mmCIF file with all atom_site columns, C-alpha atoms in Angstrom:
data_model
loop_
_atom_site.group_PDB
_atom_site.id
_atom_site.type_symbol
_atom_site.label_atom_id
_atom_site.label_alt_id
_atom_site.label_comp_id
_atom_site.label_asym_id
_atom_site.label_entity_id
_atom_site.label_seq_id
_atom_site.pdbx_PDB_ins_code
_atom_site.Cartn_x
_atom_site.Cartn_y
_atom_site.Cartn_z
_atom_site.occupancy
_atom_site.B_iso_or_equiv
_atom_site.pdbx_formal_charge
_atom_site.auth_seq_id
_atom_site.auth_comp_id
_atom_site.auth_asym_id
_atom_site.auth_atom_id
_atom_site.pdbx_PDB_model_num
ATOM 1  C CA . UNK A 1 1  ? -4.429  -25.647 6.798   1.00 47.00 ? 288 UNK A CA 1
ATOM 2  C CA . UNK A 1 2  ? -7.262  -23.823 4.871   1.00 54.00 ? 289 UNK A CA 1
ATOM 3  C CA . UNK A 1 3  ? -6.009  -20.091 5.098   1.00 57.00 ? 290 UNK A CA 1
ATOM 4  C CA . UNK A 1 4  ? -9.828  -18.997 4.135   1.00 60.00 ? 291 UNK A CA 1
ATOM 5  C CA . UNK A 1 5  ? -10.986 -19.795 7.347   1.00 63.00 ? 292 UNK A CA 1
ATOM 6  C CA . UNK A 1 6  ? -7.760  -18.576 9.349   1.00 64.00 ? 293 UNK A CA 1
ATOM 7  C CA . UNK A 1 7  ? -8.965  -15.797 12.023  1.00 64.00 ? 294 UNK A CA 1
ATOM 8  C CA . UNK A 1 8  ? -5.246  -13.899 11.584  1.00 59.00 ? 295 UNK A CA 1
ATOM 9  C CA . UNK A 1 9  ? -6.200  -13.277 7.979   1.00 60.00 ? 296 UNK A CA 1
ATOM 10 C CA . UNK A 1 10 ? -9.784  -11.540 8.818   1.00 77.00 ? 297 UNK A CA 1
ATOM 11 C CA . UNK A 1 11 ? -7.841  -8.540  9.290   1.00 86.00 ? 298 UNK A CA 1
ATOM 12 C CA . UNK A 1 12 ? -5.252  -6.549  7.705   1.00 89.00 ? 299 UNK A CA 1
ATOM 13 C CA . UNK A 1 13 ? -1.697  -6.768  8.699   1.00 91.00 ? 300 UNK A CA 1
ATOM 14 C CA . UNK A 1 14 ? -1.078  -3.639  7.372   1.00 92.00 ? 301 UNK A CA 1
ATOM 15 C CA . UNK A 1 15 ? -3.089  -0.746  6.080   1.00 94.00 ? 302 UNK A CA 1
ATOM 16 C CA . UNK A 1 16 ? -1.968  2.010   3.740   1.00 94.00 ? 303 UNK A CA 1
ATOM 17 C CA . UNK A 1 17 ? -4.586  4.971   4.236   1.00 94.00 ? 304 UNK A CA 1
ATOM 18 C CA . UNK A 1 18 ? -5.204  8.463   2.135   1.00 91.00 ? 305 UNK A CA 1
ATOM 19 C CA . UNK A 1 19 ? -8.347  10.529  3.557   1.00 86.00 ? 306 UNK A CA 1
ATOM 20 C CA . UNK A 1 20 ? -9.554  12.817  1.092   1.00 79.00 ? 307 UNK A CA 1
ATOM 21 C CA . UNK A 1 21 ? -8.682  16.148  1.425   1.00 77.00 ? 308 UNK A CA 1
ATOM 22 C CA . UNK A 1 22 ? -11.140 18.492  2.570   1.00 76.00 ? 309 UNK A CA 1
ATOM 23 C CA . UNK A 1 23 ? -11.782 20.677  0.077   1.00 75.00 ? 310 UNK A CA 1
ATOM 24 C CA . UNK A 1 24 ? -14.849 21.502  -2.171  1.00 77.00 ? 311 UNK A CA 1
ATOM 25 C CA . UNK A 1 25 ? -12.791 21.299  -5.379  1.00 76.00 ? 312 UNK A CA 1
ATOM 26 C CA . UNK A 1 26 ? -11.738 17.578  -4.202  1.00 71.00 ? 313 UNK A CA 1
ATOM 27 C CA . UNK A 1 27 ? -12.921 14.591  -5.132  1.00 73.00 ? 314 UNK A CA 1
ATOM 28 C CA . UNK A 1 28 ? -14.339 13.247  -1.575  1.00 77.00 ? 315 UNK A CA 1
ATOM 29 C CA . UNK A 1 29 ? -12.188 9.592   -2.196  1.00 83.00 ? 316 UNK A CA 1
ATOM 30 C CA . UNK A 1 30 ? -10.670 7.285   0.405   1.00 87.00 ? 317 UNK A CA 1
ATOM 31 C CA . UNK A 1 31 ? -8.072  5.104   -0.759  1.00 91.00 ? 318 UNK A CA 1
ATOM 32 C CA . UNK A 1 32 ? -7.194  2.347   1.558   1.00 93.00 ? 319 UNK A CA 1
ATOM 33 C CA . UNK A 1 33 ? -5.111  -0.359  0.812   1.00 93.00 ? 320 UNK A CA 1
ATOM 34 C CA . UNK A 1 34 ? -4.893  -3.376  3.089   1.00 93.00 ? 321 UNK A CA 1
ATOM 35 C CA . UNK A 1 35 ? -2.220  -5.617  3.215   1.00 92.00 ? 322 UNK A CA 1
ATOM 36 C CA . UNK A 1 36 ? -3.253  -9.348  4.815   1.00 89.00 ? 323 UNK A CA 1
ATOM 37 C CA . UNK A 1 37 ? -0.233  -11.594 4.505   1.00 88.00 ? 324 UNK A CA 1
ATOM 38 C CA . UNK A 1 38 ? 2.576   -10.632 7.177   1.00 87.00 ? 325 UNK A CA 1
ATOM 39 C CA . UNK A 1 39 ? 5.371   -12.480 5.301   1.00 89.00 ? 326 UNK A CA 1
ATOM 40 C CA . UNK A 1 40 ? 5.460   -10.506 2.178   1.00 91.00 ? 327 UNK A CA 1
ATOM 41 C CA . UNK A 1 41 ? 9.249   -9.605  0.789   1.00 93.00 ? 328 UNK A CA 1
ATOM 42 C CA . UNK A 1 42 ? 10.685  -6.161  1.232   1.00 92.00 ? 329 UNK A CA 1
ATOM 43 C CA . UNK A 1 43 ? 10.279  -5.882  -2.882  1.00 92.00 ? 330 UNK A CA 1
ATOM 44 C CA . UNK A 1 44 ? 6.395   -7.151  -2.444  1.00 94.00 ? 331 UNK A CA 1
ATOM 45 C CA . UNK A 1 45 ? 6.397   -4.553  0.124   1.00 93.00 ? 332 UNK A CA 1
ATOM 46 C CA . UNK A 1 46 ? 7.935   -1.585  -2.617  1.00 93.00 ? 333 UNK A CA 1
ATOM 47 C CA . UNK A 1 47 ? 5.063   -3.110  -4.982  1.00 93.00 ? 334 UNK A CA 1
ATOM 48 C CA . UNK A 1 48 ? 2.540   -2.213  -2.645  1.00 94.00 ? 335 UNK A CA 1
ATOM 49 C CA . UNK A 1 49 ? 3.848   1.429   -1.520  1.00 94.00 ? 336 UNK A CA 1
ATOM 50 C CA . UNK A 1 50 ? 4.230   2.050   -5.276  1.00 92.00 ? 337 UNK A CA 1
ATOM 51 C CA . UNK A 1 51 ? 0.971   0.755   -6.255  1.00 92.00 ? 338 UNK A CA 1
ATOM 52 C CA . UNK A 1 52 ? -0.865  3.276   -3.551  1.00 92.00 ? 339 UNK A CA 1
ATOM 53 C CA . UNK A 1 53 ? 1.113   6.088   -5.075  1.00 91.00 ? 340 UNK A CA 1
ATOM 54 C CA . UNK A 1 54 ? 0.522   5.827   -8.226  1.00 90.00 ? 341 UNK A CA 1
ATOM 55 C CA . UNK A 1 55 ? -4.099  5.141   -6.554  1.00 90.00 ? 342 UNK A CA 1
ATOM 56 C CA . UNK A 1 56 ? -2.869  8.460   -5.251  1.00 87.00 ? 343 UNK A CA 1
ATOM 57 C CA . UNK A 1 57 ? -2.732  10.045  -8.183  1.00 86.00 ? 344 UNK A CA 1
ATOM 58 C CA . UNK A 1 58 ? 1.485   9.824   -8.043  1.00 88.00 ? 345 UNK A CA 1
ATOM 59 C CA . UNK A 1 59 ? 2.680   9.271   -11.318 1.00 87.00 ? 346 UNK A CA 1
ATOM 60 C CA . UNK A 1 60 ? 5.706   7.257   -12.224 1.00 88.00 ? 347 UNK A CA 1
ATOM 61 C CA . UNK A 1 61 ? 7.934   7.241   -15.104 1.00 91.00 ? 348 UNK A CA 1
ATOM 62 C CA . UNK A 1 62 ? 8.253   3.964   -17.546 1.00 90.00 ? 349 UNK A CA 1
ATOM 63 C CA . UNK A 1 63 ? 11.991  3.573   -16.064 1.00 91.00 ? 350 UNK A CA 1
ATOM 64 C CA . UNK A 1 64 ? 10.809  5.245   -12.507 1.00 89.00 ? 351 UNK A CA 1
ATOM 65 C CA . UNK A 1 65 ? 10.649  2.821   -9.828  1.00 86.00 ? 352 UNK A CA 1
ATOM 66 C CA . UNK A 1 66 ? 10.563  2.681   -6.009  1.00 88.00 ? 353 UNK A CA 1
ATOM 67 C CA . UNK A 1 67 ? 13.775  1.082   -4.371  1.00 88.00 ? 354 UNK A CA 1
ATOM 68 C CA . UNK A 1 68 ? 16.186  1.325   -1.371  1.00 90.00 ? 355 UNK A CA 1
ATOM 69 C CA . UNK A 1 69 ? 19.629  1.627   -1.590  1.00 91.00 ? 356 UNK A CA 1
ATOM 70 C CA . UNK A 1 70 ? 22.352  1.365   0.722   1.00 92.00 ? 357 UNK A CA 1
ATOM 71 C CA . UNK A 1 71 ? 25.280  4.221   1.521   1.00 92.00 ? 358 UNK A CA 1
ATOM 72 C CA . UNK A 1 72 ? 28.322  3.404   1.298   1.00 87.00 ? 359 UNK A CA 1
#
């Protein structure tokens, strides 16, 4: 099946959204990240979140990473 063409895929599964902030001293930016493919792994999924942090301006260290951990 040519995915190009698939209707499910002309929109985003999932969309990550920062509005600027509304302020004069801001820069007026939207940053939206959409997410199209609804069978992405839970680590693809960290990827993502991280990636729009750090288009947020969210820094991360070299050794700094998103994960999730279980309690004991």
């Amino acid at each position: 099946m040519d995915n190009y063409n698939h209707k499910a895929l002309d929109k985003p599964y999932i969309q990550l959204i920062c509005h600027p902030y509304e302020h004069e001293t801001s820069v007026n930016t939207r940053i939206t990240i959409d997410v199209m493919q609804k069978d992405l792994s839970r680590d693809d999924m960290l990827q993502v979140f991280q990636d729009f942090l750090k288009a947020m301006g969210y820094s991360l260290g070299v050794k700094e990473y998103l994960t999730i951990e279980a309690y004991p």
